[in-house]
Structures are given as C-alpha cells and as structure tokens.
PDB file of C-alpha atoms and ligand atoms in Angstrom:
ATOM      1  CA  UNK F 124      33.616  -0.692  84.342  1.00  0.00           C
ATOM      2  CA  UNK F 125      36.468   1.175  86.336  1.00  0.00           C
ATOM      3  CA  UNK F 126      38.467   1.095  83.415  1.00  0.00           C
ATOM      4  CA  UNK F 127      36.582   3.302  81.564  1.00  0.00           C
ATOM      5  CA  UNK F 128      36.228   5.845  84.386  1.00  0.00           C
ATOM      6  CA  UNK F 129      40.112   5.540  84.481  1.00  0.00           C
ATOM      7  CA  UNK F 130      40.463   6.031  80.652  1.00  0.00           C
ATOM      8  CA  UNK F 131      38.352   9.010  80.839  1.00  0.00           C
ATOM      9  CA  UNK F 132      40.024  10.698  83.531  1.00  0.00           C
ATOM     10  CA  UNK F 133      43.405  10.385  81.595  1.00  0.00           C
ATOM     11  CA  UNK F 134      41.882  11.770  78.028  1.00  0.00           C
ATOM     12  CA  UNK F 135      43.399  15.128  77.992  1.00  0.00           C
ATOM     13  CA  UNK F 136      46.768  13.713  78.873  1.00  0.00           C
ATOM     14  CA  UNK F 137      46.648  11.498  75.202  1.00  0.00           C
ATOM     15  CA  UNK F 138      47.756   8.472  77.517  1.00  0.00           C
ATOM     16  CA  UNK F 139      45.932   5.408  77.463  1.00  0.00           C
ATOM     17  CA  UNK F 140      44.584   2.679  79.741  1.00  0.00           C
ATOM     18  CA  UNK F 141      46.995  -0.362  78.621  1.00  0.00           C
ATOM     19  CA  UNK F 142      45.361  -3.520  79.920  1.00  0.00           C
ATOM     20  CA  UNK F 143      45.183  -4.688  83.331  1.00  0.00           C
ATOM     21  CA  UNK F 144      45.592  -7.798  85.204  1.00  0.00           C
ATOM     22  CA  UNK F 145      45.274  -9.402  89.025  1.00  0.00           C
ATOM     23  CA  UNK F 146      48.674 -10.363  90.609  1.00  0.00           C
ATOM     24  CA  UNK F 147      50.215 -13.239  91.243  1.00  0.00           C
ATOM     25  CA  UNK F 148      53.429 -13.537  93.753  1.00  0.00           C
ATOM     26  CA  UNK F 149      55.185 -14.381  90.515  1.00  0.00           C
ATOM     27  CA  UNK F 150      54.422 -10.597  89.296  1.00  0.00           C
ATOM     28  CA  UNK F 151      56.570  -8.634  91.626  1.00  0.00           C
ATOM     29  CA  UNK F 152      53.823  -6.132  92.184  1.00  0.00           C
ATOM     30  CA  UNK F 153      54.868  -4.553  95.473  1.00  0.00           C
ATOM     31  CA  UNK F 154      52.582  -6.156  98.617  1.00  0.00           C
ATOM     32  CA  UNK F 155      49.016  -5.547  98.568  1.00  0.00           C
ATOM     33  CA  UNK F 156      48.665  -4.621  95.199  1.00  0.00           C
ATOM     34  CA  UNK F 157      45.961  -6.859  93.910  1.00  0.00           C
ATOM     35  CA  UNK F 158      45.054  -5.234  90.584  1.00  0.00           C
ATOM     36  CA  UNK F 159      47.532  -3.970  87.906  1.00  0.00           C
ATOM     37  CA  UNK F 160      46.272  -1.369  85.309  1.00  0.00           C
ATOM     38  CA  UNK F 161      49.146  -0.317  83.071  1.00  0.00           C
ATOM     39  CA  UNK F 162      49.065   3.443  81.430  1.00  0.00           C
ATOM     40  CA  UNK F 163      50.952   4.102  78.760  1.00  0.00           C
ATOM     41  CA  UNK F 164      50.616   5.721  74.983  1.00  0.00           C
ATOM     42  CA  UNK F 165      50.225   4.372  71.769  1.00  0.00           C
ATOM     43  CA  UNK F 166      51.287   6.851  68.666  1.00  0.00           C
ATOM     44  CA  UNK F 167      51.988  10.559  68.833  1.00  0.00           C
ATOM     45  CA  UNK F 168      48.665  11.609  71.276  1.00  0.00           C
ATOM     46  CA  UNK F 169      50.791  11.556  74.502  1.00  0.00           C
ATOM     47  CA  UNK F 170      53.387  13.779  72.869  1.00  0.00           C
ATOM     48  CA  UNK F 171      50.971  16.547  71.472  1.00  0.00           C
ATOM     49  CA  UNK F 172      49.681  17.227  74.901  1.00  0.00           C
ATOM     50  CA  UNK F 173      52.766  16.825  76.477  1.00  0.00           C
ATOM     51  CA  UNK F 174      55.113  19.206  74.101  1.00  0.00           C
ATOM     52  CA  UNK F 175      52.415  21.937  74.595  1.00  0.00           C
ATOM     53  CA  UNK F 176      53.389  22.344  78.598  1.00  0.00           C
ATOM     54  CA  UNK F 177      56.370  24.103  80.097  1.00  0.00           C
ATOM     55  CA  UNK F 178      59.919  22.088  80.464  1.00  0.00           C
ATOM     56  CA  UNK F 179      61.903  22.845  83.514  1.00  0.00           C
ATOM     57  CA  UNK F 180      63.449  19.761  84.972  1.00  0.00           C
ATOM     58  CA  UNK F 181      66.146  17.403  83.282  1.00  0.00           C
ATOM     59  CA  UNK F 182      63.405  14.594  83.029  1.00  0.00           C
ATOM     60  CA  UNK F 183      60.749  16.573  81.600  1.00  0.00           C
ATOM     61  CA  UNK F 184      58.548  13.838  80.204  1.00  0.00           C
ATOM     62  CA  UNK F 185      59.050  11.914  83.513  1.00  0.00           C
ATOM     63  CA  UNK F 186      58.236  14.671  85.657  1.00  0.00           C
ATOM     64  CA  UNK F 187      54.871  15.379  83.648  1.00  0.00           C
ATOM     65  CA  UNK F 188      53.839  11.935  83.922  1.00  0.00           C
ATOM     66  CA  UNK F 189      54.150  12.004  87.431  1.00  0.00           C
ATOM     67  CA  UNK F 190      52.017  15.487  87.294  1.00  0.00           C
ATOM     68  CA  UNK F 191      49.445  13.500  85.540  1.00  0.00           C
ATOM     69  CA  UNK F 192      49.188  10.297  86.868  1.00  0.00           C
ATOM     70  CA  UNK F 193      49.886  10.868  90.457  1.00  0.00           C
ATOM     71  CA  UNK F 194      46.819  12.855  91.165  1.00  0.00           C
ATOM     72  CA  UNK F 195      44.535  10.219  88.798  1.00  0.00           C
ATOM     73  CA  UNK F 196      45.953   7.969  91.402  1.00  0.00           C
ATOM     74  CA  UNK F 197      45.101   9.014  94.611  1.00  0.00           C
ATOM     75  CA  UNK F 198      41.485  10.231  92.384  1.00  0.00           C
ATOM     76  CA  UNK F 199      40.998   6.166  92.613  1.00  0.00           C
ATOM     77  CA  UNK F 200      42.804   4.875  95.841  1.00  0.00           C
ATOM     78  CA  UNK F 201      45.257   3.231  94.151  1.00  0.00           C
ATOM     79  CA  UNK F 202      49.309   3.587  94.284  1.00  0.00           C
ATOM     80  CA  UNK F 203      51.278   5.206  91.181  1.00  0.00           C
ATOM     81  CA  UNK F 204      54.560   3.263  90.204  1.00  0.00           C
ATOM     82  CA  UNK F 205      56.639   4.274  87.460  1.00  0.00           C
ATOM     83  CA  UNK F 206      58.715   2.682  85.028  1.00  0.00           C
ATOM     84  CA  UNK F 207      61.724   4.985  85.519  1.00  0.00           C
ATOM     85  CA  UNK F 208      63.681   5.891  89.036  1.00  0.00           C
ATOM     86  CA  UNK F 209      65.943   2.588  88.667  1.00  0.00           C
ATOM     87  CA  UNK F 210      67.772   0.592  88.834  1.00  0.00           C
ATOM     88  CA  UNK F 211      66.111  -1.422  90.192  1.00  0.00           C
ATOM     89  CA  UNK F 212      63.221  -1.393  88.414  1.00  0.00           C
ATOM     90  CA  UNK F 213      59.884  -2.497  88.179  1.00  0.00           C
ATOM     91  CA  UNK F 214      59.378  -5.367  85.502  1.00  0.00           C
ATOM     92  CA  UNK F 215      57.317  -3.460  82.955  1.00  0.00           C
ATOM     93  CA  UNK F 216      57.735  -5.317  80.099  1.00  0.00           C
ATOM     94  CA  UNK F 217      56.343  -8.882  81.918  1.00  0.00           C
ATOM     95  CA  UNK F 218      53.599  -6.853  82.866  1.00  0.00           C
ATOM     96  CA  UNK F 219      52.742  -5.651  79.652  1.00  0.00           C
ATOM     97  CA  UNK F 220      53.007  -8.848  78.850  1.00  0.00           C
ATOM     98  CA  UNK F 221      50.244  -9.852  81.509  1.00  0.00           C
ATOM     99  CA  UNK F 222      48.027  -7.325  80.638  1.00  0.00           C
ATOM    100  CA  UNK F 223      47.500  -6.951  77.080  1.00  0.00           C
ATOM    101  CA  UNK F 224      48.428  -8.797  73.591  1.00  0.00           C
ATOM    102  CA  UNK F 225      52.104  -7.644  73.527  1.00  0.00           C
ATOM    103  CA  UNK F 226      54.893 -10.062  72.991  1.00  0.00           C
ATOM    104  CA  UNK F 227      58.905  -9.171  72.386  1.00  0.00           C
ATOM    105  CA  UNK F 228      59.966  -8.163  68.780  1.00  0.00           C
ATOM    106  CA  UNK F 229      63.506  -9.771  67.679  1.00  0.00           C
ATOM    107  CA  UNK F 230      65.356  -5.814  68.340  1.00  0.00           C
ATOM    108  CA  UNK F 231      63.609  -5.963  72.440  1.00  0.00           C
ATOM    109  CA  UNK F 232      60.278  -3.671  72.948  1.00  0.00           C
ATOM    110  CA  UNK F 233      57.262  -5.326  72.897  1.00  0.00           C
ATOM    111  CA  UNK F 234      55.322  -5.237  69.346  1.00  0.00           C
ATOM    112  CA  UNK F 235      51.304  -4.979  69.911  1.00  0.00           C
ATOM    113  CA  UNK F 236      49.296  -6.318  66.425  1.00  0.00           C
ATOM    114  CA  UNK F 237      47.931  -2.307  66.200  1.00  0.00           C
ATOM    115  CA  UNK F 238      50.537   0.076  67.100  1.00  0.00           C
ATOM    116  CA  UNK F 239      53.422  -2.026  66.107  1.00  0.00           C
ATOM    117  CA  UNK F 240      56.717  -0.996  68.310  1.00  0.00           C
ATOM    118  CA  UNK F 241      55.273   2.787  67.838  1.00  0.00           C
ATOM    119  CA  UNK F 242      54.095   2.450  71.998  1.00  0.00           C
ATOM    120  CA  UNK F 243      55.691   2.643  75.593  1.00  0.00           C
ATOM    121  CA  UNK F 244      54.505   2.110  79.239  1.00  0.00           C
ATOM    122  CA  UNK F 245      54.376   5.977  81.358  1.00  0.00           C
ATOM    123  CA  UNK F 246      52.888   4.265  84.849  1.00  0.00           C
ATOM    124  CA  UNK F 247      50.798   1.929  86.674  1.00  0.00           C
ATOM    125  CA  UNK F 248      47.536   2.040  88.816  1.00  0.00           C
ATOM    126  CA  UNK F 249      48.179  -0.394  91.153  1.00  0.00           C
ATOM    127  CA  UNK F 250      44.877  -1.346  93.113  1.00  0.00           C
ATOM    128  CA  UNK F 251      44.336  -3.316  96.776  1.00  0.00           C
ATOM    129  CA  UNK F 252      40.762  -4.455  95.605  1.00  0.00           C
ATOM    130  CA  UNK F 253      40.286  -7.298  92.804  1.00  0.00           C
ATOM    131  CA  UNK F 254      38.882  -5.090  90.486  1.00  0.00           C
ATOM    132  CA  UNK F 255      36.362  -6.304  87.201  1.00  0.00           C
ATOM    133  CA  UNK F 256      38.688  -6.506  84.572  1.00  0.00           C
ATOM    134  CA  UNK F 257      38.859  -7.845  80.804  1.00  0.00           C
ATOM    135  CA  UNK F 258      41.254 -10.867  79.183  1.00  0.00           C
ATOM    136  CA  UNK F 259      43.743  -9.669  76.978  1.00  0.00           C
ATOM    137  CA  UNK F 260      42.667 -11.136  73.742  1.00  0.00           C
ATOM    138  CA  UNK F 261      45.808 -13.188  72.865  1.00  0.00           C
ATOM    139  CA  UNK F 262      46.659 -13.165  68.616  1.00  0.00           C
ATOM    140  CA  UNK F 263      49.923 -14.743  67.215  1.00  0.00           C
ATOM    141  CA  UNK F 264      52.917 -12.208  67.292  1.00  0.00           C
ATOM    142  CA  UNK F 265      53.126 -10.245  63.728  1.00  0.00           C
ATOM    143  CA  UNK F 266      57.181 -11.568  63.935  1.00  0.00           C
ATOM    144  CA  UNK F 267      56.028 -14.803  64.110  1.00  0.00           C
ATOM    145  CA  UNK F 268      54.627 -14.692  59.850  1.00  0.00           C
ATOM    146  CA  UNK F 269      57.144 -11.652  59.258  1.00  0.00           C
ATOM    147  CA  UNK F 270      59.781 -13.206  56.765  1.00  0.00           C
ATOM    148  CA  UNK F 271      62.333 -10.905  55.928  1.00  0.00           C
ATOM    149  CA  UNK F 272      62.336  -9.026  59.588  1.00  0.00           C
ATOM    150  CA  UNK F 273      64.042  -6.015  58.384  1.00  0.00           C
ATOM    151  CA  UNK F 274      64.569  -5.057  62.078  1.00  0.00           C
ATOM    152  CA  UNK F 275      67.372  -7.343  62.441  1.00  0.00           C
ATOM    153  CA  UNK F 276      69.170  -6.053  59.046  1.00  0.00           C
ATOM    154  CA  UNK F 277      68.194  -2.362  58.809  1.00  0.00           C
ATOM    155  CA  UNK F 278      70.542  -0.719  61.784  1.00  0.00           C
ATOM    156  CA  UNK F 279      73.521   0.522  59.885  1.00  0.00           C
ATOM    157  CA  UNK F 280      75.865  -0.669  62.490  1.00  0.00           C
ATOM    158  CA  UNK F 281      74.738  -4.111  63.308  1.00  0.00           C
ATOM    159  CA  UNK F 282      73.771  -3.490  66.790  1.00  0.00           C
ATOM    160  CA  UNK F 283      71.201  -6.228  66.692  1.00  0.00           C
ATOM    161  CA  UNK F 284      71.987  -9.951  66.603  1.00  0.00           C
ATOM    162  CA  UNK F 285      72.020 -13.257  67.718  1.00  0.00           C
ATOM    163  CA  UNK F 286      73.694 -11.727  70.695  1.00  0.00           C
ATOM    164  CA  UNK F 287      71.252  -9.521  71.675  1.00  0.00           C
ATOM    165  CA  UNK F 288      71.021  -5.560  71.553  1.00  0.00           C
ATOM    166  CA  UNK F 289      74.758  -3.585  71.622  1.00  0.00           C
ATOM    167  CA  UNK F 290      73.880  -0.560  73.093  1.00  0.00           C
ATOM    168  CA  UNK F 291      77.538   0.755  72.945  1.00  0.00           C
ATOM    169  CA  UNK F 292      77.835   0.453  69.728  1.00  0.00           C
ATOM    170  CA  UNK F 293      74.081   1.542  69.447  1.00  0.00           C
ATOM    171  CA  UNK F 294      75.064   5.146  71.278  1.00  0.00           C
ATOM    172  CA  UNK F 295      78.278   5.798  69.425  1.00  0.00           C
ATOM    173  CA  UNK F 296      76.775   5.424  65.945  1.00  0.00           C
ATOM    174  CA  UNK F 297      74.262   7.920  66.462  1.00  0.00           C
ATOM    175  CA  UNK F 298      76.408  10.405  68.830  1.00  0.00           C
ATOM    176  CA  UNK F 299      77.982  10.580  65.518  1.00  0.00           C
ATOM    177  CA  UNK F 300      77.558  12.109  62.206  1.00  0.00           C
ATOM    178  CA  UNK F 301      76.524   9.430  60.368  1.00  0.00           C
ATOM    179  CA  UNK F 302      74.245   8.291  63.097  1.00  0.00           C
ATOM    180  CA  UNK F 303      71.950  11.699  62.639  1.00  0.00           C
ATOM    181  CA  UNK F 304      68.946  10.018  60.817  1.00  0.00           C
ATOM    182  CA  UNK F 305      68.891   7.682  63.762  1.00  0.00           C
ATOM    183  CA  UNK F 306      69.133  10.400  65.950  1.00  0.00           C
ATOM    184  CA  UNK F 307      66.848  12.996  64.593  1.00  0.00           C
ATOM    185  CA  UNK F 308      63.786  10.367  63.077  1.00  0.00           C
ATOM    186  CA  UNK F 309      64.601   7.171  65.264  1.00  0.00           C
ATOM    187  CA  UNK F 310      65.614   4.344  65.495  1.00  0.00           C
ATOM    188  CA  UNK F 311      65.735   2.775  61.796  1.00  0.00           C
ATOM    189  CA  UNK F 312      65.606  -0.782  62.937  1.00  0.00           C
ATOM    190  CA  UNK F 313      62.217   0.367  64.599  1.00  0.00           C
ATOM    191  CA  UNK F 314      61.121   2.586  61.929  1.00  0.00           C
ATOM    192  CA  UNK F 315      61.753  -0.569  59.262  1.00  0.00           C
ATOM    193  CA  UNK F 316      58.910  -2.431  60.899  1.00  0.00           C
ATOM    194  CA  UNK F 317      56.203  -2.659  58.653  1.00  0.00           C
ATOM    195  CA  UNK F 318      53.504  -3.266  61.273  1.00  0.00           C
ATOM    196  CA  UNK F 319      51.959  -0.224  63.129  1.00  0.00           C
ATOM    197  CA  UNK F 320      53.076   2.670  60.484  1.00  0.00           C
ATOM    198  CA  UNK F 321      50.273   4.901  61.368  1.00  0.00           C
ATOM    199  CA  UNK F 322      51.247   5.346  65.177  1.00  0.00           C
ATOM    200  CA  UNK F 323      55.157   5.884  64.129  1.00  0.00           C
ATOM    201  CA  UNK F 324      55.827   8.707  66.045  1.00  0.00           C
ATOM    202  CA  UNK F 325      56.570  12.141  64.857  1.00  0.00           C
ATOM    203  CA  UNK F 326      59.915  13.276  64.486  1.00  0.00           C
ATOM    204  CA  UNK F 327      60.053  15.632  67.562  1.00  0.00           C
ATOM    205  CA  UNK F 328      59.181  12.718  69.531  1.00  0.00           C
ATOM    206  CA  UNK F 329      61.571  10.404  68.197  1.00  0.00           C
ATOM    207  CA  UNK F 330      64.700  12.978  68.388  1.00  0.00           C
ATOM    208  CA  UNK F 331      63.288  13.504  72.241  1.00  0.00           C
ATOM    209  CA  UNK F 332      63.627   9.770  72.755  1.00  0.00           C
ATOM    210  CA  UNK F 333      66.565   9.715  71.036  1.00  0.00           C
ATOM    211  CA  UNK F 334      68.512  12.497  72.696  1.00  0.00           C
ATOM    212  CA  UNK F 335      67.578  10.944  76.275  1.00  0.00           C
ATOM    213  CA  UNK F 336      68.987   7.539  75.088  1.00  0.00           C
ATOM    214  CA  UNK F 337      72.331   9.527  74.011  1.00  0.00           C
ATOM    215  CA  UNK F 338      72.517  11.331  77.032  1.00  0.00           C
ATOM    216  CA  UNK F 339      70.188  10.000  80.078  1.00  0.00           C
ATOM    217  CA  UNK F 340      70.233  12.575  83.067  1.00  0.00           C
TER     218      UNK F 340
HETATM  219  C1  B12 X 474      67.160  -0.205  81.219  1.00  0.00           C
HETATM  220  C2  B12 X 474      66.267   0.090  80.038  1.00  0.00           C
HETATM  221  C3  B12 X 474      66.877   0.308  78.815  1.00  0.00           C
HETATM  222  C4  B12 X 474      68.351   0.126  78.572  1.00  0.00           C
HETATM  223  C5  B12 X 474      68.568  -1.348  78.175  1.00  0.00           C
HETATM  224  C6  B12 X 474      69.829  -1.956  78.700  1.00  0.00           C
HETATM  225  C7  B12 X 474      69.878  -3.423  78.268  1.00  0.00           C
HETATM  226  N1  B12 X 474      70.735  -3.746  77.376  1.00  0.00           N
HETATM  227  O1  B12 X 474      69.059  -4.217  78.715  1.00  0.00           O
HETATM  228  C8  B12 X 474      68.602   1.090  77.379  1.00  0.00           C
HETATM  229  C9  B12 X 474      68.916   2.489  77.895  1.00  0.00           C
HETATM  230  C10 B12 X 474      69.681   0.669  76.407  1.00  0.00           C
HETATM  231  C11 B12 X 474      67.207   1.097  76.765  1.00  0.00           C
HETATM  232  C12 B12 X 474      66.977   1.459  75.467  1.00  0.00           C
HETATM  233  C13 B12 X 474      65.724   1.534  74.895  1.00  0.00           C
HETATM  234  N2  B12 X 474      64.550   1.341  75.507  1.00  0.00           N
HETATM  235 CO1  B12 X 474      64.411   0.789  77.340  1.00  0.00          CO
HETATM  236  N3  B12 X 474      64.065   0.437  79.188  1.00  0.00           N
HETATM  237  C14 B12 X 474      64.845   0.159  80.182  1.00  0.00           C
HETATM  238  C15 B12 X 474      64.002   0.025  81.467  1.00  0.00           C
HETATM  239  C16 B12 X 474      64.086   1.390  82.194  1.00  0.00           C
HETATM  240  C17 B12 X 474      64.372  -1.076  82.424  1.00  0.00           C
HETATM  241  C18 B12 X 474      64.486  -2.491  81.796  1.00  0.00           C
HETATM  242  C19 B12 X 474      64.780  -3.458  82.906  1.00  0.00           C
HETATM  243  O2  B12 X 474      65.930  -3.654  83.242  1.00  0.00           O
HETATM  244  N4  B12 X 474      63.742  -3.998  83.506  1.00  0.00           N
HETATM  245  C20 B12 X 474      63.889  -4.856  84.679  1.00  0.00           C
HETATM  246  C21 B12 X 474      63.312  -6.235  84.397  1.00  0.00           C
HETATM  247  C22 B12 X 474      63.291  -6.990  85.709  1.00  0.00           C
HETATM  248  O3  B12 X 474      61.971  -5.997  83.955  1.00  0.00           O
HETATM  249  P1  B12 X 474      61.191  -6.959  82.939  1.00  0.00           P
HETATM  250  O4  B12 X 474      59.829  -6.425  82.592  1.00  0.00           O
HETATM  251  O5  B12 X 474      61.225  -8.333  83.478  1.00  0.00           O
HETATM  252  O6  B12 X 474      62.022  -6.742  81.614  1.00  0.00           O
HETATM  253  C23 B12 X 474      62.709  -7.694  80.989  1.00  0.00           C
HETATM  254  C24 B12 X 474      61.853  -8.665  80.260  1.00  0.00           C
HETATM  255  O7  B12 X 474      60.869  -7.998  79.478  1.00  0.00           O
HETATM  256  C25 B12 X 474      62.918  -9.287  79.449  1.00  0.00           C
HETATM  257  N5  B12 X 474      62.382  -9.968  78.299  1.00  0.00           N
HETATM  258  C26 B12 X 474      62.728  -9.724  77.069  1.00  0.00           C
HETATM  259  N6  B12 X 474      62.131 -10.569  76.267  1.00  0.00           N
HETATM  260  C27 B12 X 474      61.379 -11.386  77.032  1.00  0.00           C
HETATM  261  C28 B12 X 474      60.565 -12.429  76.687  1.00  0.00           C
HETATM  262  C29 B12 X 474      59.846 -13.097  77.657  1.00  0.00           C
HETATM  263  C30 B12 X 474      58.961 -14.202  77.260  1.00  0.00           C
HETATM  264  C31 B12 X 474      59.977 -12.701  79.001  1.00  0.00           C
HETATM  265  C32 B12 X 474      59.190 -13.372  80.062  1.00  0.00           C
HETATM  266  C33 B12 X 474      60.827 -11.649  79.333  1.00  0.00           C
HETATM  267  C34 B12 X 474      61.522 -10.998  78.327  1.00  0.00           C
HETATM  268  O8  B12 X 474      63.804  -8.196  79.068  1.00  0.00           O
HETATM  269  C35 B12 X 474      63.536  -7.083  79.883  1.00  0.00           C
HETATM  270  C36 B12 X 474      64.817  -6.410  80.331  1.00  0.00           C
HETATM  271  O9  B12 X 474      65.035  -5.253  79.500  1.00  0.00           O
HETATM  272  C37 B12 X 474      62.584  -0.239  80.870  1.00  0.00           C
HETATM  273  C38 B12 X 474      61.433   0.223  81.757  1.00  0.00           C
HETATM  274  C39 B12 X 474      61.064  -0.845  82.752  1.00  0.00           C
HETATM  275  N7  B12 X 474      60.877  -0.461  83.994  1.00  0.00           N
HETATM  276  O10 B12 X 474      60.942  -2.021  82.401  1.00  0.00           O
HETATM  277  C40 B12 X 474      62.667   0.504  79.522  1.00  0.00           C
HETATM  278  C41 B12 X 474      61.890  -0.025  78.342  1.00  0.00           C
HETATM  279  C42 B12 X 474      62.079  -1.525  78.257  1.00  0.00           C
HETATM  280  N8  B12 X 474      62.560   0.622  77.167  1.00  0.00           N
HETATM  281  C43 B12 X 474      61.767   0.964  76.271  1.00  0.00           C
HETATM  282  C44 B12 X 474      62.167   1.575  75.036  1.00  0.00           C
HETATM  283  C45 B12 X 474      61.052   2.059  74.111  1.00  0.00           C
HETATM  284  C46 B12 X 474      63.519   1.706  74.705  1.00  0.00           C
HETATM  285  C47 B12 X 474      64.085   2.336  73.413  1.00  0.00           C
HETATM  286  C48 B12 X 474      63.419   1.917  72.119  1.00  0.00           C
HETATM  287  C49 B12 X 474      64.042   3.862  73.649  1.00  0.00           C
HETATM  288  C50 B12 X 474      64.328   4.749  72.433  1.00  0.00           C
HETATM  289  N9  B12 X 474      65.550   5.080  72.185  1.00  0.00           N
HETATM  290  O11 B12 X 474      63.384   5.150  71.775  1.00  0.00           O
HETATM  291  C51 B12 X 474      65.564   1.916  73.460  1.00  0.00           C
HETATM  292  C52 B12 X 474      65.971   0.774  72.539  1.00  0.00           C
HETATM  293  C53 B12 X 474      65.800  -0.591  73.154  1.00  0.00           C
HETATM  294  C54 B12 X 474      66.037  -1.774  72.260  1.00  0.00           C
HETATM  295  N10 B12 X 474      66.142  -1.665  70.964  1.00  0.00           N
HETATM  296  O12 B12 X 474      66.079  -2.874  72.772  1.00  0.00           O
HETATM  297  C55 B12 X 474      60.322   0.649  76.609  1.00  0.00           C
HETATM  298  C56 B12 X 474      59.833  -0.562  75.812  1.00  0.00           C
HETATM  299  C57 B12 X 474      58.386  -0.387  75.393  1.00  0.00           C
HETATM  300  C58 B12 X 474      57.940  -1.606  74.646  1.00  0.00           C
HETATM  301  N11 B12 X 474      57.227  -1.378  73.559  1.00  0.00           N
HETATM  302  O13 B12 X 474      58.235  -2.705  75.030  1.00  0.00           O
HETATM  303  C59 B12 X 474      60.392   0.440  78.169  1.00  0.00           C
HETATM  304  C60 B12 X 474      59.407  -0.571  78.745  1.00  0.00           C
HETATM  305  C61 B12 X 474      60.189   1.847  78.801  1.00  0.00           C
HETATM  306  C62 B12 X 474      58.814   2.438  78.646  1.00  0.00           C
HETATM  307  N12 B12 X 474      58.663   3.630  79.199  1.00  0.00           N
HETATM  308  O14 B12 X 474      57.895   1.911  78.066  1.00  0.00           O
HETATM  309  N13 B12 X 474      66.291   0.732  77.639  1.00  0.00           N
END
C-alpha cells in the first residue's frame, strides 16, 4: 500500500503517516485534491530528530517541516499543505477528524484512544489520484466514560469552561511567574489527562510549544 511507502520515506523525520481519507466538496481540500493523507507526530519522536538540526529562522519547527515534507511530496506527485501560514487556514482538525479515530477533548485538541492529547498535525499529502486507503477504525471517545475530567478543573486560572477556551487569560497566566510550570512542562490541563501518559511530551518540547504560544512570530 502507498501508505507504507509514504511512512517509510518519513522514518528518520520521527513523523508519522496520520490516516488518510478521499474528499468530499464538504472537505475544503483545495481543487483536484482527491486523496488526503495527514502527517503529523505522536509523542516525543518528531522532536528528537528535530532538536538535533540547526535553528536559524523564527519558525524553526515550521521551517523544518517544510524541509522534510516538501521534498517527500513532490517524491510522490502529490501537493504539500501545511497547517500554519494563516489565517486563513486549512481545517486540520475536521480532517483529522476524517482520517483517523480522533474526536475533540472538552479543553479543544483532538484526543486519539493511544496518544491521548500528547499529538499534533505537521502537513498533508494531498493526492489527484483516488488512492487505496484504510477506514479509520472508529472507538467511543475516552471523554465520553472519563468522570471527573480533570482537564476542565486543573488550569490554575480557569481558562477552560462552559464558554470555551480564554486564551487571554490563558497567555497572561503563564507570561507570568506563577504561570512557569505551565510554561516550562505544559499545559497542566493537558498534562492532567490520564489517557496517553506515555507519549506526554518531554519538557523541551513542551516549553518550545509553550514559548511559541506566548510569543508567536
Ligand atoms: C489558531 C490556532 C490556535 C489559536 C486558537 C484561537 C481560538 N481561540 O480558536 C491558539 C493560538 C490560541 C491555539 C492554541 C493552541 N493550539 Co492551536 N491551532 C490553531 C490553528 C493554527 C488554526 C485553527 C483554526 O482556526 N482552524 C480553521 C478551521 C476552519 O479549521 P477546523 O479544522 O475546521 O478547526 C475547527 C474545528 O476543529 C472546530 N471544532 C472544534 N470542535 C469540533 C467538533 C466538531 C464535531 C467539529 C466538526 C469541529 C470542531 O474548532 C476548530 C477551530 O480551532 C490550528 C491548525 C489548523 N490549521 O487547524 C492549530 C491547532 C488546532 N492547535 C493545536 C494545538 C496543539 C494547540 C495548543 C495545545 C498548543 C500548545 N500551546 O501546546 C494550544 C492550546 C489550544 C487549546 N487548549 O484549545 C493543534 C491541535 C492538535 C490536536 N491534537 O487536535 C493544531 C491542529 C495545530 C497542529 N499543528 O496540530 N491554537
């Protein structure tokens, strides 16, 4: 299967082939684009191989994702697109959603039954050809059993309620002193999710995450 070609050609990166599916008009995949393959990482992998390369521009993770993907791209005929570069942007999230079994956690990102909230979307293959692909297997979402869904009381400011996510008050908790754990291991609401603990990632990554939340060039 072309998936597996594509997974193999981005092993050294520590990304990973994250589903696929055909679109539909209702997908928003720019014209032509028949076949969706999302790339993205799931636990620390993509960070080990990333932090060992030189960091020049202000986007450095965005610009080495570019360096890897685009040329894995043209490798296959098919068009990069990225998730950054916006606004606008392309609707990532609904087609994670399409692609593999990902639904939306109460705090926003997606939770997957493996890696918990501990993965993100770098990039997508998009393909003119109707390639072979697999179903997403489809389980119930681990928020839907979770009782006491310490994601929605852990945040030390409140940021996350019945009203959504408030990023202001998000950013000035952990510009500030008391908002260094955030800032330096993550975000706690994320890190109090019980599901996915072995793909949390490493503190480096977190504070890198972190810091371009705080202060996006
Ligand atoms: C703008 C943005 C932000 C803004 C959010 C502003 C706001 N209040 O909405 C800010 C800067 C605050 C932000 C923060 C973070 N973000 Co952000 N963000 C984005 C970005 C670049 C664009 C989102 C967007 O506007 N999409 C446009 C609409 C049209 O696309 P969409 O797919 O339809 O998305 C919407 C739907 O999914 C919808 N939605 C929500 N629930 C449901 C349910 C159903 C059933 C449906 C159909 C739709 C739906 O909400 C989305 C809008 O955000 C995306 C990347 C991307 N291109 O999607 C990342 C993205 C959503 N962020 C991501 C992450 C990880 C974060 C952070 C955790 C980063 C960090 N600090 O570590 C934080 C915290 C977010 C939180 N707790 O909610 C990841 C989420 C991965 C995942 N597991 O789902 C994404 C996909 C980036 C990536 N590279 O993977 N983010």
């Amino acid at each position: 299967m072309i998936i597996d070609d594509i997974q193999r050609a981005f092993a050294a990166s520590g990304l990973i082939t994250r589903g696929a599916f055909h679109a539909t008009t209702a997908d928003d995949v720019p014209e032509g684009g028949r076949t969706v393959v999302m790339i993205g990482n799931a636990g620390p992998d993509m960070w080990r191989a990333f932090a060992k390369t030189e960091r020049s521009s202000a986007n450095p993770l965005d610009s080495w994702t570019r360096e890897v993907l685009d040329p894995i791209a043209v490798g296959f005929g098919a068009t990069a697109l990225y998730p950054f570069n916006g606004p606008p942007y392309h609707p990532f999230q609904r087609w994670a959603m399409r692609a593999d079994d990902v639904t939306p956690s109460p705090i926003g990102p997606l939770i997957h039954p493996m890696f918990g909230l501990w993965h993100a979307y770098r990039g997508a293959l998009v393909f003119d050809a109707e390639l072979d692909i697999q179903t997403p297997s489809r389980t119930p979402s681990p928020c839907a059993s979770c009782t006491d869904k310490r994601c929605l009381n852990t945040c030390p400011v409140g940021a996350f309620s019945e009203h959504g996510y408030d990023v202001p008050t998000c950013r000035t908790h952990i510009a500030a002193p008391d908002g260094q754990d955030c800032l330096e291991g993550g975000c706690l609401a994320r890190r109090a999710c019980p599901i996915g603990q072995d793909y949390i990632y490493e503190p480096a990554q977190a504070a890198f995450h972190m810091m371009h939340f705080l202060d996006p060039k």
